Coordinates of C-alpha atoms in Angstrom, one line a residue:
M1 CA 36.9 -47.0 -104.1
E2 CA 34.0 -45.2 -101.6
Q3 CA 32.2 -42.4 -103.1
K4 CA 32.8 -38.9 -101.4
P5 CA 30.2 -36.8 -100.6
Y6 CA 29.1 -34.1 -103.2
F7 CA 30.5 -31.2 -100.8
K8 CA 34.2 -32.8 -100.3
Q9 CA 33.7 -33.6 -104.2
V10 CA 33.8 -29.6 -104.6
D11 CA 35.7 -28.6 -102.4
I12 CA 39.4 -31.1 -104.2
Q13 CA 37.6 -29.3 -107.6
N14 CA 38.0 -26.0 -106.2
T15 CA 41.2 -27.3 -104.8
V16 CA 42.9 -28.4 -108.3
K17 CA 41.2 -25.2 -109.6
L18 CA 42.9 -22.4 -107.6
R19 CA 46.4 -24.3 -108.0
E20 CA 45.7 -23.7 -111.6
L21 CA 44.5 -20.1 -111.1
L22 CA 47.9 -19.3 -108.7
A23 CA 50.8 -20.8 -111.4
P24 CA 50.5 -17.5 -113.3
L25 CA 50.1 -14.9 -110.1
P26 CA 53.7 -14.2 -108.3
P27 CA 55.3 -16.9 -105.9
F28 CA 54.2 -15.1 -102.7
C29 CA 50.4 -15.8 -103.4
A30 CA 50.3 -19.3 -102.3
A31 CA 51.3 -18.4 -99.1
F32 CA 48.2 -15.9 -99.1
F33 CA 46.0 -18.7 -99.7
R34 CA 47.4 -21.0 -97.4
G35 CA 47.0 -17.7 -94.5
I36 CA 43.2 -17.3 -95.4
E37 CA 42.3 -21.0 -95.9
P38 CA 41.1 -21.8 -92.2
T39 CA 38.6 -18.8 -92.3
T40 CA 37.4 -18.9 -95.9
A41 CA 35.5 -21.3 -98.6
S42 CA 37.0 -23.0 -101.5
R43 CA 35.0 -20.8 -103.4
T44 CA 35.7 -17.4 -102.0
R45 CA 39.3 -18.2 -102.6
I46 CA 38.9 -18.9 -106.3
A47 CA 37.2 -15.4 -106.3
Y48 CA 40.4 -14.0 -104.4
A49 CA 42.3 -15.4 -107.1
Y50 CA 40.7 -14.0 -110.3
D51 CA 40.3 -10.9 -108.2
L52 CA 44.1 -10.7 -107.8
K53 CA 45.0 -11.3 -111.0
V54 CA 42.7 -8.7 -111.9
F55 CA 44.6 -6.2 -110.0
F56 CA 48.3 -7.1 -111.2
E57 CA 47.0 -6.9 -114.7
F58 CA 46.3 -3.8 -114.0
L59 CA 49.6 -2.8 -112.5
V60 CA 51.6 -3.7 -115.4
K61 CA 49.0 -2.1 -117.7
E62 CA 48.3 1.0 -116.0
N63 CA 50.7 1.9 -113.1
P64 CA 54.2 3.1 -114.6
L65 CA 55.8 2.2 -112.0
Y66 CA 55.1 -1.4 -113.3
R67 CA 54.2 -0.8 -116.6
G68 CA 56.5 -3.4 -118.9
K69 CA 56.7 -6.5 -115.8
E70 CA 55.8 -9.4 -116.1
I71 CA 52.8 -10.1 -113.3
R72 CA 55.1 -13.2 -111.9
D73 CA 58.0 -10.8 -111.4
I74 CA 56.1 -8.5 -109.1
T75 CA 57.3 -8.6 -105.9
L76 CA 55.9 -7.9 -102.1
S77 CA 58.3 -4.7 -102.0
D78 CA 56.4 -3.7 -105.0
L79 CA 53.4 -3.8 -103.1
D80 CA 54.3 -2.1 -100.0
M81 CA 55.0 1.0 -102.0
I82 CA 51.3 1.1 -103.3
K83 CA 49.7 4.1 -102.1
P84 CA 45.9 4.9 -101.6
L85 CA 45.2 7.2 -104.7
D86 CA 46.7 4.2 -106.8
L87 CA 44.0 1.7 -105.7
E88 CA 41.4 4.7 -106.1
E89 CA 43.0 4.6 -109.7
Y90 CA 42.4 1.0 -109.6
M91 CA 38.6 1.6 -109.0
E92 CA 37.7 3.7 -111.9
Y93 CA 39.8 1.1 -114.4
L94 CA 37.2 -1.4 -112.5
K95 CA 34.2 0.2 -114.2
Y96 CA 35.1 -1.0 -117.3
Y97 CA 38.4 -2.4 -118.7
S98 CA 39.7 -5.5 -120.9
N99 CA 41.8 -8.8 -119.8
S100 CA 44.6 -10.3 -120.8
E101 CA 41.9 -12.2 -123.0
E102 CA 40.5 -9.2 -124.5
L103 CA 37.2 -9.6 -122.4
E104 CA 35.7 -6.4 -121.9
H105 CA 34.6 -6.0 -118.0
I106 CA 31.9 -3.9 -116.5
N107 CA 31.6 -3.4 -112.2
Q108 CA 29.1 -1.9 -110.6
E109 CA 29.3 -1.1 -107.3
R110 CA 28.7 -4.7 -105.7
G111 CA 31.7 -5.9 -108.2
I112 CA 33.8 -3.2 -107.4
I113 CA 33.5 -3.5 -104.2
R114 CA 34.1 -7.5 -104.0
K115 CA 37.3 -6.5 -105.7
L116 CA 38.6 -4.3 -103.1
S117 CA 37.4 -6.5 -100.6
C118 CA 39.9 -8.9 -101.7
L119 CA 42.6 -7.0 -101.6
K120 CA 41.7 -5.5 -98.0
T121 CA 42.0 -9.1 -96.8
F122 CA 45.3 -9.3 -98.8
Y123 CA 47.2 -6.2 -97.4
N124 CA 45.7 -7.1 -93.8
Y125 CA 47.4 -10.4 -93.9
F126 CA 50.6 -9.7 -95.4
Y127 CA 50.5 -6.5 -92.6
K128 CA 49.6 -8.3 -90.0
K129 CA 52.6 -10.6 -90.3
E130 CA 55.0 -7.7 -90.8
I131 CA 55.9 -8.2 -94.1
F132 CA 53.7 -5.2 -95.7
Q133 CA 55.1 -2.2 -94.0
N134 CA 51.9 -0.2 -95.1
N135 CA 48.3 -0.3 -95.5
P136 CA 47.1 1.7 -98.1
A137 CA 43.9 -0.7 -98.7
A138 CA 42.8 0.4 -95.0
L139 CA 42.7 3.9 -96.1
V140 CA 40.0 3.3 -98.9
T141 CA 36.7 4.3 -98.8
L142 CA 34.4 1.9 -100.6
P143 CA 31.9 3.3 -102.9
K144 CA 28.5 3.2 -101.7
L145 CA 26.3 0.6 -101.9
H146 CA 22.9 1.7 -102.7
S147 CA 20.1 -0.6 -101.5
K148 CA 17.7 -2.5 -103.7
D149 CA 13.9 -4.2 -103.0
I150 CA 14.5 -7.8 -102.5
I151 CA 12.9 -9.7 -105.4
R152 CA 10.6 -12.2 -104.2
L153 CA 7.4 -14.0 -105.1
D154 CA 5.1 -13.2 -104.2
P155 CA 1.9 -16.0 -102.9
D156 CA 0.4 -16.4 -105.6
E157 CA 3.2 -16.6 -108.0
V158 CA 4.8 -19.2 -105.7
A159 CA 1.3 -21.3 -106.4
M160 CA 1.3 -20.1 -110.5
L161 CA 5.2 -21.1 -110.7
L162 CA 4.0 -24.6 -109.2
D163 CA 1.1 -25.1 -111.5
H164 CA 3.4 -24.4 -114.7
V165 CA 5.7 -26.5 -113.5
E166 CA 3.1 -29.4 -113.3
N167 CA 1.2 -28.7 -116.4
G168 CA 4.2 -27.7 -118.6
D169 CA 1.5 -24.7 -119.2
G170 CA 3.5 -21.5 -121.0
L171 CA 6.5 -24.2 -122.6
T172 CA 7.4 -24.2 -126.2
E173 CA 7.1 -27.9 -127.8
R174 CA 10.7 -28.7 -127.6
Q175 CA 10.3 -27.5 -124.1
K176 CA 7.0 -29.7 -123.2
S177 CA 9.4 -32.8 -124.8
F178 CA 11.4 -32.7 -122.3
H179 CA 8.7 -32.1 -119.7
K180 CA 7.2 -34.8 -120.5
K181 CA 10.8 -36.4 -118.4
T182 CA 11.2 -34.1 -115.7
K183 CA 8.3 -33.1 -115.0
I184 CA 8.2 -35.4 -111.2
R185 CA 11.4 -34.3 -110.4
D186 CA 11.1 -30.3 -111.4
V187 CA 8.3 -30.2 -108.9
A188 CA 9.6 -32.5 -106.1
L189 CA 13.1 -29.9 -107.1
L190 CA 11.0 -26.4 -106.7
T191 CA 8.6 -27.6 -103.8
L192 CA 12.0 -28.5 -101.9
L193 CA 13.4 -24.8 -102.4
L194 CA 10.1 -23.6 -101.6
G195 CA 9.6 -25.0 -99.0
T196 CA 13.0 -25.5 -96.8
G197 CA 15.0 -22.1 -98.1
I198 CA 18.0 -23.9 -98.5
R199 CA 20.3 -23.4 -101.6
V200 CA 21.0 -24.6 -104.8
S201 CA 24.5 -26.0 -103.5
E202 CA 22.8 -27.4 -100.5
C203 CA 19.5 -29.1 -102.4
V204 CA 22.0 -30.6 -105.0
G205 CA 24.0 -32.7 -103.1
L206 CA 21.7 -34.2 -101.6
D207 CA 22.2 -37.7 -101.2
L208 CA 19.1 -40.5 -100.9
K209 CA 21.1 -41.1 -97.0
D210 CA 20.5 -37.8 -96.4
V211 CA 16.2 -37.8 -96.3
D212 CA 14.5 -38.8 -93.5
F213 CA 11.0 -39.3 -94.0
K214 CA 10.2 -40.5 -90.3
N215 CA 11.2 -36.7 -89.0
D216 CA 10.4 -35.0 -92.4
G217 CA 14.1 -33.9 -92.4
I218 CA 17.3 -33.4 -94.9
R219 CA 20.9 -33.1 -93.8
I220 CA 22.4 -30.1 -95.8
H221 CA 26.1 -29.1 -95.4
R222 CA 26.5 -25.4 -94.9
K223 CA 28.6 -23.2 -96.2
G224 CA 32.0 -23.8 -94.1
G225 CA 30.8 -27.2 -93.7
K226 CA 29.0 -27.3 -90.9
E227 CA 26.3 -30.1 -91.3
V228 CA 22.7 -29.4 -90.2
V229 CA 19.2 -30.8 -90.3
V230 CA 16.8 -28.9 -92.2
Y231 CA 12.7 -30.0 -91.3
F232 CA 10.0 -29.8 -94.3
G233 CA 6.2 -29.7 -94.4
E234 CA 3.7 -32.4 -95.8
E235 CA 3.8 -30.5 -99.2
V236 CA 7.5 -31.4 -99.9
R237 CA 7.2 -34.3 -98.1
E238 CA 4.5 -36.0 -101.0
A239 CA 6.3 -34.2 -103.7
L240 CA 9.9 -35.8 -102.5
L241 CA 7.9 -38.8 -102.3
D242 CA 6.5 -39.4 -106.0
Y243 CA 9.9 -38.1 -107.6
L244 CA 11.9 -40.8 -105.0
E245 CA 9.6 -43.6 -106.7
E246 CA 10.3 -42.8 -110.2
R247 CA 14.2 -42.5 -109.2
K248 CA 13.3 -45.9 -107.8
L249 CA 13.3 -47.0 -111.8
L250 CA 16.0 -45.2 -113.0
I251 CA 20.1 -46.8 -113.3
P252 CA 22.2 -44.1 -112.3
A253 CA 25.5 -43.5 -113.6
E254 CA 28.4 -45.0 -111.9
G255 CA 29.9 -42.5 -109.3
H256 CA 26.8 -40.6 -109.1
E257 CA 24.4 -43.7 -107.5
Q258 CA 23.8 -41.6 -104.5
A259 CA 22.9 -38.8 -105.8
V260 CA 19.2 -37.6 -105.3
F261 CA 18.4 -35.3 -108.2
L262 CA 19.3 -36.0 -111.3
S263 CA 19.6 -34.9 -114.9
L264 CA 18.7 -36.7 -117.7
Q265 CA 21.9 -38.1 -118.6
L266 CA 21.3 -39.2 -114.9
K267 CA 24.2 -37.6 -113.5
R268 CA 24.1 -35.7 -110.2
I269 CA 22.3 -32.8 -111.3
S270 CA 23.9 -29.8 -111.8
V271 CA 23.6 -26.4 -109.8
R272 CA 23.4 -24.7 -113.7
T273 CA 21.0 -26.8 -114.2
V274 CA 18.5 -26.1 -111.7
E275 CA 19.3 -22.6 -112.3
N276 CA 18.2 -23.2 -115.8
L277 CA 14.7 -24.5 -114.6
V278 CA 14.3 -22.3 -112.4
K279 CA 14.7 -19.6 -114.9
K280 CA 12.6 -21.6 -117.6
Y281 CA 9.3 -21.8 -115.5
A282 CA 10.0 -18.2 -113.8
T283 CA 9.8 -16.5 -116.7
I284 CA 6.2 -18.0 -117.4
T285 CA 4.9 -17.1 -114.0
T286 CA 6.8 -13.5 -113.9
P287 CA 8.5 -12.5 -116.3
L288 CA 9.4 -8.6 -114.8
K289 CA 10.6 -10.5 -111.8
K290 CA 14.2 -11.9 -112.4
I291 CA 14.0 -15.1 -110.3
T292 CA 17.1 -17.0 -109.6
P293 CA 17.3 -20.4 -106.7
H294 CA 18.7 -17.7 -104.4
K295 CA 15.0 -15.7 -104.8
L296 CA 13.1 -18.7 -104.3
R297 CA 15.3 -18.6 -100.7
S298 CA 14.4 -15.2 -100.1
T299 CA 11.0 -16.4 -100.8
Y300 CA 11.0 -18.9 -98.1
G301 CA 12.5 -16.3 -96.0
T302 CA 10.4 -13.7 -96.2
N303 CA 6.6 -16.6 -95.7
L304 CA 8.4 -18.1 -92.8
Y305 CA 9.2 -14.2 -91.4
R306 CA 5.6 -13.2 -92.0
E307 CA 3.8 -16.1 -90.7
T308 CA 6.3 -16.9 -87.6
G309 CA 7.1 -13.0 -86.5
D310 CA 10.5 -14.4 -85.5
I311 CA 13.5 -13.4 -87.5
Y312 CA 16.0 -15.5 -84.9
L313 CA 14.5 -18.7 -86.3
V314 CA 14.5 -17.3 -89.6
A315 CA 18.1 -16.7 -89.1
D316 CA 19.1 -19.8 -87.9
V317 CA 17.0 -22.3 -90.5
L318 CA 18.3 -19.7 -93.3
G319 CA 21.6 -20.5 -91.5
H320 CA 22.6 -16.8 -91.3
S321 CA 25.9 -16.7 -88.5
D322 CA 25.0 -13.0 -88.1
V323 CA 21.2 -12.3 -87.5
N324 CA 21.9 -8.9 -88.7
T325 CA 22.4 -10.0 -91.9
T326 CA 18.7 -11.5 -92.0
K327 CA 17.4 -8.1 -90.5
K328 CA 19.0 -6.2 -93.4
H329 CA 17.2 -8.0 -96.2
Y330 CA 13.9 -8.1 -93.8
A331 CA 13.9 -5.1 -93.2
A332 CA 10.7 -3.5 -94.9
L333 CA 8.7 -6.6 -93.2
E334 CA 10.1 -5.6 -89.6
D335 CA 9.3 -2.1 -90.5
E336 CA 5.2 -3.5 -91.8
R337 CA 5.4 -5.5 -88.0
R338 CA 5.9 -2.3 -86.3
R339 CA 3.5 -0.5 -88.2
S340 CA 0.4 -3.1 -87.4
A341 CA 1.4 -2.4 -84.0
K342 CA 0.2 1.0 -83.7
D343 CA -3.2 -0.1 -82.8
A344 CA -2.6 -3.1 -80.5
V345 CA -2.5 -1.2 -77.8
R346 CA -5.0 0.7 -76.0
L347 CA -4.5 2.9 -73.2
R348 CA -7.7 4.3 -72.6
E349 CA -11.8 2.4 -73.7
K350 CA -13.0 4.8 -75.7
L351 CA -15.8 6.4 -74.0
E352 CA -19.9 6.2 -75.3
K353 CA -21.4 8.5 -76.2

């Protein structure tokens, strides 16, 4: 059987996962997820399934009208009676609660907004289908989201990070034993992330046939399945060539023959493994910054914008569908550039005394 591309394998796994999550939910939820499938990613639908479960658990635990009901017995008529005040109580509940497994959860602004966004989508869907007479989620004001400074690596920190990956400085003795086996791979992987700004899922999903050294490009699948080519520079090229030369000596596990980056088990490297190795090296380089693969993406976007000043190019390369998303992330840099323009235009030549 022909091996499916990584992104299709992930979609299949997520489809199976969603079916499992739907089993304890009311039957009408299946119609909702079928309805939003064309406009949402599979990971988004899984997140929505978790969020709906939390909402239904809140109703049967906290709301007098539904207390004692089984979640699967909740009806659309029940949900049509929900008022904006009920949802405001739900927002308060989300700040701290324990679920059916007695696990404690704390949500800050972003977590509460995400869960309310799920309900807004849910109510909008059935309201537009004229099944709900009311849309309380549309009447609820979301919490104010306080902006955070974007965490990124400074240019000298980028150089230090790659030096630590190459040399293994600062690693424990146990980590050094693994470093000997993975150094060339890790250098290639981190150089690729820092030199292209691709997402970690796009990186682990790379197949050998996706790498084109003739044009110095990699073919990746963006969110939503769009296929694009991202180009890389000389440093990325050299690091990839070094790793792929070493990789020729490896015999991948069955089903992982096409994967570019392999784990020590000779399987396609996982997102979690990449997250862990970024954390391992970044903690040595800059212990006060919480660096993740996404922060390496922000680092690339910052460097590209500083070099080109073209926000539209940054948006295109990073795969942002809306340039306003890019502007929001790099607003501080835009202000920096605007300040630099204050003395760029001279209205009158300075007179000599």
